[in-house]
DNA sequence: TGTACATCAGTGAACGCGCGTTCACTGATGTAC
DNA sequence: TGTACATCAGTGAACGCGCGTTCACTGATGTAC
């Protein structure tokens, strides 16, 4: 298949546009297939309408593409949660809004969600401080949200960190299992969330 | 590499022994690599010390090997939980023992655990009733365990199924995230379990 | 007891595939003079 | 204003790899006579 059939060559100085197209195509492949294995140089090239070697002008290796997709997923995830946050509202309402946004992100972009926490730690390559911060951001704000419930006297928990970890773990389990086991007679999501928040944040 | 260096040819009538060796090698590859992708015909053959085509006497396709590994993992998982169960003891102690066994299985055989619930439903191939029953067995007994807590008046939950689902989801989240994110400052597992059981089974 | 032979438990070479990556190249585009 | 040319944005062919699978085969082993 000729690439020119699908895509016009960028004008001079606009070569960097291809980088964005490559990233979008890779993200799309991930989301459609459900697996980061689907992100191959050749599949991405096919999707964008270029030849495979053209990718090397923008990414040094296949892994670099996957990393960039992952970074984008984390940024989207953090943005979704931040947007849902209502730090000035009732603390329980804020906590709930954050959890709803968490599950919504996972439901709407299941493959991207999975990839956020599915990867084993890379022992060899040390992630940058910024990468670590991005990864921890959503959790940090969750702890703060639980702490606000404690401060307001509506949670009897003595440990915001522990409670937030338990909530996170439950959300992750639900977010992961729900799309994987569609035949399971899942309870209503709102009821599930009530159980998780009330039980694990030790709400009165 | 010659196979005869590693393995003696089975005697006549004992060809079926190879099936068990193939399964063990495939399981080992899964557990060592952390991914079912590592189960390739050639890798399995290398591991067992035979040539790749020899596998076809025992499994029609690569997928059949993976399925068999998965079935074995489910059987082991159910057996681990069943063994931990103390249905005649205090209901809370039984529930806790089951949860501990759940997390222990996941910690000791992380790749096998993952594969139990990681796979998306196969929409095309309908699983047999028996396969479904095996998959649901552990959960069914968890619901019963919660129900015993309710019957004993120690849980205020009105819905054993909902509570069991919440507990399962939290256990799964923890079992999945804990080995994946080793840099996270995980709280003590016992404290975590207390939070999950007490909070989600609505224990007094 | 000896031997021909069917069967069993495998082997080794080959197929076509998609992959990541390298390499030498091409042709349009903008710029210097 | 015209043109030579450097540069940019790519291309197409090729590499070696491991894969699932097929095929024709081999040689040891047990058994029938």
Short mmCIF file of C-alpha atoms (C1' of nucleotides) in Angstrom, two decimals:
data_model
loop_
_atom_site.label_atom_id
_atom_site.label_comp_id
_atom_site.label_asym_id
_atom_site.label_seq_id
_atom_site.Cartn_x
_atom_site.Cartn_y
_atom_site.Cartn_z
CA UNK A 1 0.00 0.00 0.00
CA UNK A 2 1.37 3.37 -0.95
CA UNK A 3 1.49 5.92 1.81
CA UNK A 4 0.75 8.81 -0.49
CA UNK A 5 -2.74 7.43 -0.93
CA UNK A 6 -3.55 8.21 2.68
CA UNK A 7 -1.52 11.15 3.72
CA UNK A 8 0.06 14.23 2.29
CA UNK A 9 3.68 14.85 2.98
CA UNK A 10 4.19 17.59 5.57
CA UNK A 11 5.55 20.89 4.35
CA UNK A 12 9.05 21.86 5.23
CA UNK A 13 9.45 22.66 8.91
CA UNK A 14 6.28 20.79 9.77
CA UNK A 15 7.83 17.36 10.03
CA UNK A 16 7.15 17.34 13.76
CA UNK A 17 3.44 17.06 13.03
CA UNK A 18 4.07 13.44 12.17
CA UNK A 19 5.08 12.80 15.76
CA UNK A 20 1.61 13.70 16.97
CA UNK A 21 0.03 11.53 14.29
CA UNK A 22 2.21 8.59 15.28
CA UNK A 23 1.28 9.00 18.92
CA UNK A 24 -2.41 9.25 18.13
CA UNK A 25 -2.27 6.16 15.94
CA UNK A 26 -0.39 4.19 18.60
CA UNK A 27 -2.89 5.20 21.26
CA UNK A 28 -5.72 4.22 18.99
CA UNK A 29 -4.17 0.84 18.29
CA UNK A 30 -3.76 0.24 22.01
CA UNK A 31 -7.33 1.17 22.76
CA UNK A 32 -8.81 -0.83 19.90
CA UNK A 33 -6.84 -3.99 20.51
CA UNK A 34 -6.69 -3.81 24.29
CA UNK A 35 -3.00 -4.63 24.31
CA UNK A 36 0.17 -2.62 23.99
CA UNK A 37 1.54 -5.45 21.88
CA UNK A 38 -0.60 -4.11 19.08
CA UNK A 39 1.65 -1.06 18.98
CA UNK A 40 4.10 -2.24 16.35
CA UNK A 41 6.06 0.06 14.10
CA UNK A 42 4.45 -1.44 11.06
CA UNK A 43 0.91 -1.22 12.41
CA UNK A 44 1.43 2.39 13.45
CA UNK A 45 2.89 3.22 10.05
CA UNK A 46 -0.04 1.57 8.30
CA UNK A 47 -2.45 3.54 10.48
CA UNK A 48 -0.77 6.88 9.84
CA UNK A 49 -0.24 6.18 6.16
CA UNK A 50 3.55 6.32 6.11
CA UNK A 51 6.32 3.80 5.74
CA UNK A 52 7.68 2.18 8.89
CA UNK A 53 11.19 3.69 8.77
CA UNK A 54 9.72 7.20 8.80
CA UNK A 55 8.93 6.68 12.45
CA UNK A 56 12.62 6.71 13.32
CA UNK A 57 12.80 10.42 12.65
CA UNK A 58 10.58 10.91 15.71
CA UNK A 59 11.11 7.93 18.02
CA UNK A 60 14.38 6.07 18.48
CA UNK A 61 12.78 2.70 19.22
CA UNK A 62 9.44 1.02 19.46
CA UNK A 63 9.66 1.21 23.25
CA UNK A 64 9.86 4.99 23.06
CA UNK A 65 6.48 5.08 21.34
CA UNK A 66 4.93 2.89 24.00
CA UNK A 67 6.45 5.06 26.72
CA UNK A 68 5.05 8.18 25.11
CA UNK A 69 1.60 6.60 24.87
CA UNK A 70 1.83 5.68 28.54
CA UNK A 71 2.87 9.19 29.54
CA UNK A 72 -0.09 10.56 27.62
CA UNK A 73 -2.41 8.13 29.37
CA UNK A 74 -1.14 9.25 32.77
CA UNK A 75 -1.57 12.89 31.85
CA UNK A 76 -5.15 12.25 30.68
CA UNK A 77 -5.88 10.26 33.80
CA UNK A 78 -4.62 12.96 36.14
CA UNK A 79 -6.48 15.61 34.20
CA UNK A 80 -9.74 13.64 34.40
CA UNK A 81 -9.46 13.29 38.17
CA UNK A 82 -8.37 16.87 38.70
CA UNK A 83 -11.30 18.10 36.67
CA UNK A 84 -13.73 16.04 38.72
CA UNK A 85 -12.36 17.25 42.03
CA UNK A 86 -14.54 19.59 44.09
CA UNK A 87 -12.14 20.44 46.88
CA UNK A 88 -14.31 23.29 48.13
CA UNK A 89 -17.50 21.22 48.26
CA UNK A 90 -18.55 18.73 50.93
CA UNK A 91 -15.58 16.43 51.53
CA UNK A 92 -17.59 13.25 50.97
CA UNK A 93 -19.04 14.63 47.74
CA UNK A 94 -15.52 15.47 46.60
CA UNK A 95 -14.24 12.01 47.46
CA UNK A 96 -17.12 10.42 45.65
CA UNK A 97 -16.70 12.64 42.60
CA UNK A 98 -13.07 11.61 42.39
CA UNK A 99 -13.96 7.94 42.60
CA UNK A 100 -16.66 8.31 39.95
CA UNK A 101 -14.16 10.04 37.66
CA UNK A 102 -11.66 7.26 38.31
CA UNK A 103 -14.13 4.58 37.27
CA UNK A 104 -15.34 6.62 34.34
CA UNK A 105 -11.84 6.97 32.96
CA UNK A 106 -11.30 3.23 33.33
CA UNK A 107 -14.62 2.45 31.65
CA UNK A 108 -14.14 4.85 28.77
CA UNK A 109 -10.50 4.08 28.03
CA UNK A 110 -10.08 0.56 29.40
CA UNK A 111 -6.85 -0.30 27.59
CA UNK A 112 -5.20 2.97 28.53
CA UNK A 113 -6.32 2.53 32.11
CA UNK A 114 -4.93 -0.97 32.33
CA UNK A 115 -1.60 0.04 31.03
CA UNK A 116 -1.23 2.67 33.76
CA UNK A 117 -0.75 0.15 36.52
CA UNK A 118 -0.25 -3.12 34.71
CA UNK A 119 3.37 -2.69 33.97
CA UNK A 120 5.87 -4.13 36.34
CA UNK A 121 8.42 -1.73 37.74
CA UNK A 122 11.42 -1.29 35.54
CA UNK A 123 14.24 -2.19 37.81
CA UNK A 124 16.98 -1.28 35.37
CA UNK A 125 15.83 2.08 34.07
CA UNK A 126 15.20 4.51 36.88
CA UNK A 127 12.26 6.75 36.07
CA UNK A 128 12.78 10.48 36.38
CA UNK A 129 11.45 12.36 39.41
CA UNK A 130 8.90 13.98 37.18
CA UNK A 131 7.69 10.63 35.90
CA UNK A 132 7.33 9.39 39.45
CA UNK A 133 5.44 12.54 40.44
CA UNK A 134 3.03 12.09 37.53
CA UNK A 135 2.43 8.55 38.58
CA UNK A 136 1.76 9.47 42.18
CA UNK A 137 -0.22 12.64 41.58
CA UNK A 138 -3.67 11.08 41.46
CA UNK A 139 -3.02 9.06 44.58
CA UNK A 140 -1.69 12.01 46.53
CA UNK A 141 -4.83 14.01 45.86
CA UNK A 142 -6.93 11.00 46.87
CA UNK A 143 -5.19 10.89 50.25
CA UNK A 144 -5.86 14.61 50.66
CA UNK A 145 -9.51 14.06 49.84
CA UNK A 146 -9.81 11.37 52.53
CA UNK A 147 -7.96 13.60 54.99
CA UNK A 148 -10.56 16.30 54.43
CA UNK A 149 -13.27 13.79 55.38
CA UNK A 150 -11.38 13.02 58.57
CA UNK A 151 -10.84 16.68 59.36
CA UNK A 152 -14.53 17.36 58.86
CA UNK A 153 -15.29 14.63 61.38
CA UNK A 154 -17.27 12.61 58.86
CA UNK A 155 -14.73 9.80 58.69
CA UNK A 156 -13.62 7.95 61.82
CA UNK A 157 -10.46 6.72 60.17
CA UNK A 158 -7.21 7.50 61.93
CA UNK A 159 -5.11 6.96 58.83
CA UNK A 160 -5.90 8.79 55.61
CA UNK A 161 -3.09 7.09 53.75
CA UNK A 162 -4.23 3.59 54.68
CA UNK A 163 -7.84 4.38 53.89
CA UNK A 164 -6.92 5.95 50.55
CA UNK A 165 -4.82 2.92 49.66
CA UNK A 166 -7.71 0.61 50.42
CA UNK A 167 -10.09 2.71 48.33
CA UNK A 168 -7.61 2.84 45.46
CA UNK A 169 -7.08 -0.88 45.55
CA UNK A 170 -10.83 -1.52 45.49
CA UNK A 171 -11.39 0.93 42.65
CA UNK A 172 -8.58 -0.68 40.69
CA UNK A 173 -9.96 -4.15 41.24
CA UNK A 174 -13.39 -3.09 40.10
CA UNK A 175 -12.08 -1.09 37.15
CA UNK A 176 -10.03 -4.07 36.02
CA UNK A 177 -12.44 -6.93 36.62
CA UNK A 178 -15.59 -5.29 35.41
CA UNK A 179 -14.64 -5.05 31.73
CA UNK A 180 -12.78 -8.36 31.82
CA UNK A 181 -15.64 -10.44 33.19
CA UNK A 182 -18.70 -9.18 31.39
CA UNK A 183 -20.67 -12.33 32.19
CA UNK A 184 -20.47 -11.71 35.93
CA UNK A 185 -23.71 -10.33 37.47
CA UNK A 186 -22.10 -7.09 38.60
CA UNK A 187 -24.00 -5.10 41.20
CA UNK A 188 -24.97 -1.55 40.35
CA UNK A 189 -21.89 0.68 40.23
CA UNK A 190 -23.35 3.31 42.56
CA UNK A 191 -24.09 0.71 45.21
CA UNK A 192 -20.61 -0.66 44.78
CA UNK A 193 -19.09 2.79 45.20
CA UNK A 194 -21.16 3.43 48.33
CA UNK A 195 -19.90 0.23 49.84
CA UNK A 196 -16.30 1.05 49.00
CA UNK A 197 -16.30 4.66 50.13
CA UNK A 198 -18.39 4.21 53.23
CA UNK A 199 -16.68 1.02 54.30
CA UNK A 200 -13.11 1.88 53.51
CA UNK A 201 -13.08 5.57 54.42
CA UNK A 202 -14.90 4.57 57.62
CA UNK A 203 -17.66 7.11 57.12
CA UNK A 204 -20.12 7.56 59.94
CA UNK B 1 20.48 -28.40 20.42
CA UNK B 2 19.71 -32.08 20.36
CA UNK B 3 16.77 -33.14 22.47
CA UNK B 4 18.28 -36.48 23.38
CA UNK B 5 20.87 -34.65 25.46
CA UNK B 6 18.18 -33.59 27.91
CA UNK B 7 15.53 -36.19 27.91
CA UNK B 8 15.11 -39.87 27.35
CA UNK B 9 12.49 -41.01 24.94
CA UNK B 10 9.46 -42.42 26.75
CA UNK B 11 8.95 -46.14 26.56
CA UNK B 12 6.15 -47.49 24.49
CA UNK B 13 2.74 -46.75 25.98
CA UNK B 14 4.17 -43.97 28.11
CA UNK B 15 3.97 -41.25 25.50
CA UNK B 16 1.32 -39.49 27.53
CA UNK B 17 3.93 -38.62 30.14
CA UNK B 18 5.17 -35.97 27.76
CA UNK B 19 1.89 -34.14 28.10
CA UNK B 20 2.51 -33.56 31.78
CA UNK B 21 6.06 -32.40 31.08
CA UNK B 22 4.82 -29.95 28.45
CA UNK B 23 2.24 -28.54 30.83
CA UNK B 24 4.77 -28.18 33.64
CA UNK B 25 7.24 -26.44 31.34
CA UNK B 26 4.58 -24.09 30.03
CA UNK B 27 3.47 -23.21 33.56
CA UNK B 28 7.05 -22.61 34.53
CA UNK B 29 7.65 -20.34 31.57
CA UNK B 30 4.55 -18.35 32.46
CA UNK B 31 5.58 -17.95 36.07
CA UNK B 32 9.17 -17.06 35.28
CA UNK B 33 8.41 -14.54 32.58
CA UNK B 34 5.22 -13.13 34.04
CA UNK B 35 3.47 -13.32 30.71
CA UNK B 36 1.56 -15.98 28.85
CA UNK B 37 3.24 -14.76 25.69
CA UNK B 38 6.32 -16.59 26.88
CA UNK B 39 4.47 -19.83 26.30
CA UNK B 40 5.58 -20.53 22.74
CA UNK B 41 5.83 -23.97 21.22
CA UNK B 42 9.52 -23.55 20.70
CA UNK B 43 10.24 -22.30 24.19
CA UNK B 44 8.23 -25.13 25.72
CA UNK B 45 10.01 -27.67 23.52
CA UNK B 46 13.40 -26.24 24.50
CA UNK B 47 12.43 -26.43 28.16
CA UNK B 48 11.23 -30.03 27.95
CA UNK B 49 14.10 -31.11 25.74
CA UNK B 50 12.13 -32.19 22.70
CA UNK B 51 11.56 -30.84 19.23
CA UNK B 52 8.68 -28.41 18.71
CA UNK B 53 6.54 -30.64 16.47
CA UNK B 54 6.45 -33.34 19.16
CA UNK B 55 4.02 -31.16 21.06
CA UNK B 56 1.38 -31.72 18.40
CA UNK B 57 0.92 -35.28 19.58
CA UNK B 58 -0.52 -33.85 22.80
CA UNK B 59 -1.95 -30.41 22.04
CA UNK B 60 -3.58 -29.43 18.76
CA UNK B 61 -2.51 -25.76 18.93
CA UNK B 62 -0.53 -23.38 21.03
CA UNK B 63 -3.78 -21.98 22.44
CA UNK B 64 -4.65 -25.42 23.80
CA UNK B 65 -1.50 -25.38 25.92
CA UNK B 66 -2.30 -21.97 27.31
CA UNK B 67 -5.85 -23.09 28.06
CA UNK B 68 -4.56 -26.13 29.89
CA UNK B 69 -2.16 -24.01 31.94
CA UNK B 70 -5.04 -21.71 32.79
CA UNK B 71 -7.27 -24.61 33.82
CA UNK B 72 -4.50 -25.88 36.06
CA UNK B 73 -4.09 -22.46 37.63
CA UNK B 74 -7.81 -22.31 38.40
CA UNK B 75 -7.74 -25.77 39.93
CA UNK B 76 -4.76 -24.82 42.11
CA UNK B 77 -6.42 -21.58 43.11
CA UNK B 78 -9.67 -23.25 44.14
CA UNK B 79 -7.77 -25.94 46.01
CA UNK B 80 -5.75 -23.34 47.92
CA UNK B 81 -8.87 -21.52 49.03
CA UNK B 82 -10.76 -24.69 49.87
CA UNK B 83 -7.89 -25.89 51.99
CA UNK B 84 -7.77 -22.62 53.91
CA UNK B 85 -11.49 -22.62 54.60
CA UNK B 86 -12.61 -23.26 58.19
CA UNK B 87 -16.33 -23.41 57.66
CA UNK B 88 -16.93 -24.84 61.12
CA UNK B 89 -14.88 -22.18 62.92
CA UNK B 90 -15.89 -18.63 63.78
CA UNK B 91 -17.36 -17.12 60.63
CA UNK B 92 -15.08 -14.09 60.71
CA UNK B 93 -12.03 -16.29 61.20
CA UNK B 94 -13.13 -18.36 58.22
CA UNK B 95 -13.65 -15.30 56.06
CA UNK B 96 -10.26 -13.94 57.03
CA UNK B 97 -8.56 -17.28 56.41
CA UNK B 98 -10.01 -17.37 52.93
CA UNK B 99 -8.83 -13.85 52.20
CA UNK B 100 -5.36 -14.64 53.50
CA UNK B 101 -5.20 -17.71 51.30
CA UNK B 102 -6.35 -15.63 48.34
CA UNK B 103 -3.56 -13.12 48.81
CA UNK B 104 -1.03 -15.84 49.51
CA UNK B 105 -1.83 -17.59 46.24
CA UNK B 106 -1.48 -14.32 44.37
CA UNK B 107 1.82 -13.53 46.09
CA UNK B 108 3.34 -16.95 45.57
CA UNK B 109 2.21 -17.48 41.98
CA UNK B 110 1.76 -13.95 40.68
CA UNK B 111 1.74 -14.76 36.98
CA UNK B 112 -0.69 -17.62 37.40
CA UNK B 113 -2.92 -15.44 39.54
CA UNK B 114 -2.95 -12.64 37.00
CA UNK B 115 -3.88 -14.90 34.19
CA UNK B 116 -6.94 -16.12 36.09
CA UNK B 117 -8.83 -12.87 35.73
CA UNK B 118 -6.80 -10.90 33.23
CA UNK B 119 -8.20 -12.48 30.15
CA UNK B 120 -11.05 -10.85 28.43
CA UNK B 121 -14.12 -12.96 27.91
CA UNK B 122 -13.99 -15.01 24.78
CA UNK B 123 -17.07 -13.96 22.99
CA UNK B 124 -16.76 -16.45 20.19
CA UNK B 125 -15.93 -19.67 22.00
CA UNK B 126 -18.51 -20.47 24.62
CA UNK B 127 -16.89 -22.02 27.67
CA UNK B 128 -18.34 -25.29 28.93
CA UNK B 129 -20.59 -25.31 32.01
CA UNK B 130 -17.84 -27.04 33.90
CA UNK B 131 -15.33 -24.36 32.99
CA UNK B 132 -17.74 -21.70 34.18
CA UNK B 133 -18.34 -23.57 37.42
CA UNK B 134 -14.60 -23.81 38.06
CA UNK B 135 -14.25 -20.12 37.48
CA UNK B 136 -17.08 -19.23 39.82
CA UNK B 137 -16.33 -21.77 42.54
CA UNK B 138 -14.04 -19.60 44.65
CA UNK B 139 -16.42 -16.68 44.50
CA UNK B 140 -19.44 -18.78 45.42
CA UNK B 141 -17.74 -20.03 48.56
CA UNK B 142 -16.73 -16.45 49.42
CA UNK B 143 -20.36 -15.38 49.28
CA UNK B 144 -21.27 -18.29 51.56
CA UNK B 145 -18.57 -17.23 53.99
CA UNK B 146 -19.95 -13.70 54.16
CA UNK B 147 -23.46 -15.06 54.55
CA UNK B 148 -22.32 -17.02 57.61
CA UNK B 149 -21.08 -13.75 59.13
CA UNK B 150 -24.47 -12.20 58.51
CA UNK B 151 -26.31 -15.21 59.92
CA UNK B 152 -24.12 -15.10 63.02
CA UNK B 153 -25.11 -11.46 63.49
CA UNK B 154 -21.54 -10.28 63.27
CA UNK B 155 -22.03 -8.52 59.93
CA UNK B 156 -24.70 -5.87 59.50
CA UNK B 157 -24.69 -6.26 55.74
CA UNK B 158 -28.02 -6.99 54.10
CA UNK B 159 -26.45 -8.35 50.93
CA UNK B 160 -23.87 -11.12 51.10
CA UNK B 161 -23.40 -11.10 47.34
CA UNK B 162 -22.69 -7.38 47.17
CA UNK B 163 -20.36 -7.51 50.15
CA UNK B 164 -18.49 -10.52 48.74
CA UNK B 165 -18.12 -8.76 45.40
CA UNK B 166 -16.66 -5.70 47.10
CA UNK B 167 -14.23 -7.84 49.08
CA UNK B 168 -13.21 -9.78 46.00
CA UNK B 169 -12.64 -6.59 44.03
CA UNK B 170 -10.48 -5.15 46.80
CA UNK B 171 -8.47 -8.36 47.16
CA UNK B 172 -7.94 -8.47 43.42
CA UNK B 173 -6.83 -4.86 43.30
CA UNK B 174 -4.37 -5.41 46.09
CA UNK B 175 -3.12 -8.73 44.70
CA UNK B 176 -2.54 -7.12 41.33
CA UNK B 177 -1.06 -3.78 42.33
CA UNK B 178 1.16 -4.94 45.13
CA UNK B 179 3.62 -6.93 43.00
CA UNK B 180 3.39 -4.47 40.10
CA UNK B 181 4.28 -1.36 42.11
CA UNK B 182 7.03 -2.45 44.43
CA UNK B 183 8.19 1.12 45.03
CA UNK B 184 4.87 2.10 46.60
CA UNK B 185 4.96 2.35 50.43
CA UNK B 186 2.40 -0.40 50.94
CA UNK B 187 0.76 -0.57 54.35
CA UNK B 188 1.08 -3.79 56.28
CA UNK B 189 -0.97 -6.55 54.68
CA UNK B 190 -2.75 -7.51 57.90
CA UNK B 191 -3.89 -3.95 58.46
CA UNK B 192 -5.02 -3.79 54.86
CA UNK B 193 -6.99 -6.99 55.23
CA UNK B 194 -8.62 -5.72 58.44
CA UNK B 195 -9.73 -2.61 56.64
CA UNK B 196 -11.13 -4.57 53.72
CA UNK B 197 -12.93 -7.25 55.70
CA UNK B 198 -14.26 -5.03 58.45
CA UNK B 199 -15.24 -2.22 56.12
CA UNK B 200 -16.67 -4.20 53.25
CA UNK B 201 -18.34 -7.05 55.15
CA UNK B 202 -19.77 -4.36 57.46
CA UNK B 203 -18.54 -6.12 60.57
CA UNK B 204 -19.67 -4.73 63.91
"C1'" DT C 1 13.41 -69.40 20.81
"C1'" DG C 2 13.94 -66.43 16.74
"C1'" DT C 3 12.45 -63.10 13.65
"C1'" DA C 4 9.42 -60.11 10.77
"C1'" DC C 5 6.83 -56.29 11.31
"C1'" DA C 6 3.38 -52.88 13.03
"C1'" DT C 7 3.38 -49.23 16.05
"C1'" DC C 8 4.87 -45.71 18.93
"C1'" DA C 9 7.53 -41.63 20.15
"C1'" DG C 10 9.42 -38.90 18.42
"C1'" DT C 11 12.87 -35.78 14.68
"C1'" DG C 12 14.60 -32.25 11.22
"C1'" DA C 13 13.85 -29.40 7.46
"C1'" DA C 14 10.95 -26.29 5.59
"C1'" DC C 15 6.88 -22.96 4.77
"C1'" DG C 16 5.24 -18.16 5.17
"C1'" DC C 17 4.45 -14.54 8.43
"C1'" DG C 18 5.19 -10.09 10.90
"C1'" DC C 19 8.41 -8.06 13.43
"C1'" DG C 20 12.38 -4.10 14.66
"C1'" DT C 21 15.80 -2.07 12.51
"C1'" DT C 22 19.35 -0.45 8.88
"C1'" DC C 23 20.63 1.44 4.66
"C1'" DA C 24 21.03 3.91 0.54
"C1'" DC C 25 18.00 6.63 -1.87
"C1'" DT C 26 14.55 10.36 -3.82
"C1'" DG C 27 12.04 14.15 -4.85
"C1'" DA C 28 9.72 18.32 -3.34
"C1'" DT C 29 10.62 22.76 -1.02
"C1'" DG C 30 12.51 26.66 0.38
"C1'" DT C 31 16.65 29.82 0.28
"C1'" DA C 32 21.11 32.19 -1.07
"C1'" DC C 33 23.03 34.55 -4.60
"C1'" DT D 1 13.62 37.69 -11.11
"C1'" DG D 2 15.83 33.24 -12.01
"C1'" DT D 3 18.30 29.35 -10.71
"C1'" DA D 4 21.53 26.22 -8.23
"C1'" DC D 5 21.53 23.75 -4.34
"C1'" DA D 6 21.17 22.33 0.59
"C1'" DT D 7 17.81 20.43 3.34
"C1'" DC D 8 13.81 18.26 4.78
"C1'" DA D 9 10.41 14.57 4.85
"C1'" DG D 10 10.12 11.00 3.75
"C1'" DT D 11 10.51 5.86 0.74
"C1'" DG D 12 11.55 0.87 -0.57
"C1'" DA D 13 14.31 -3.04 -0.25
"C1'" DA D 14 16.61 -5.83 2.68
"C1'" DC D 15 18.60 -8.05 7.08
"C1'" DG D 16 17.96 -11.66 10.60
"C1'" DC D 17 14.85 -13.23 14.08
"C1'" DG D 18 11.36 -16.27 16.35
"C1'" DC D 19 7.11 -17.76 15.60
"C1'" DG D 20 3.04 -21.67 14.56
"C1'" DT D 21 2.49 -25.19 11.77
"C1'" DT D 22 3.13 -29.02 8.12
"C1'" DC D 23 5.40 -32.78 6.20
"C1'" DA D 24 7.91 -36.79 5.26
"C1'" DC D 25 10.83 -39.42 7.90
"C1'" DT D 26 13.35 -42.65 11.50
"C1'" DG D 27 14.63 -45.76 14.73
"C1'" DA D 28 13.64 -48.20 18.98
"C1'" DT D 29 10.22 -51.34 21.08
"C1'" DG D 30 7.15 -54.62 21.79
"C1'" DT D 31 4.30 -58.48 19.75
"C1'" DA D 32 2.46 -62.23 16.59
"C1'" DC D 33 3.74 -66.26 14.62
#
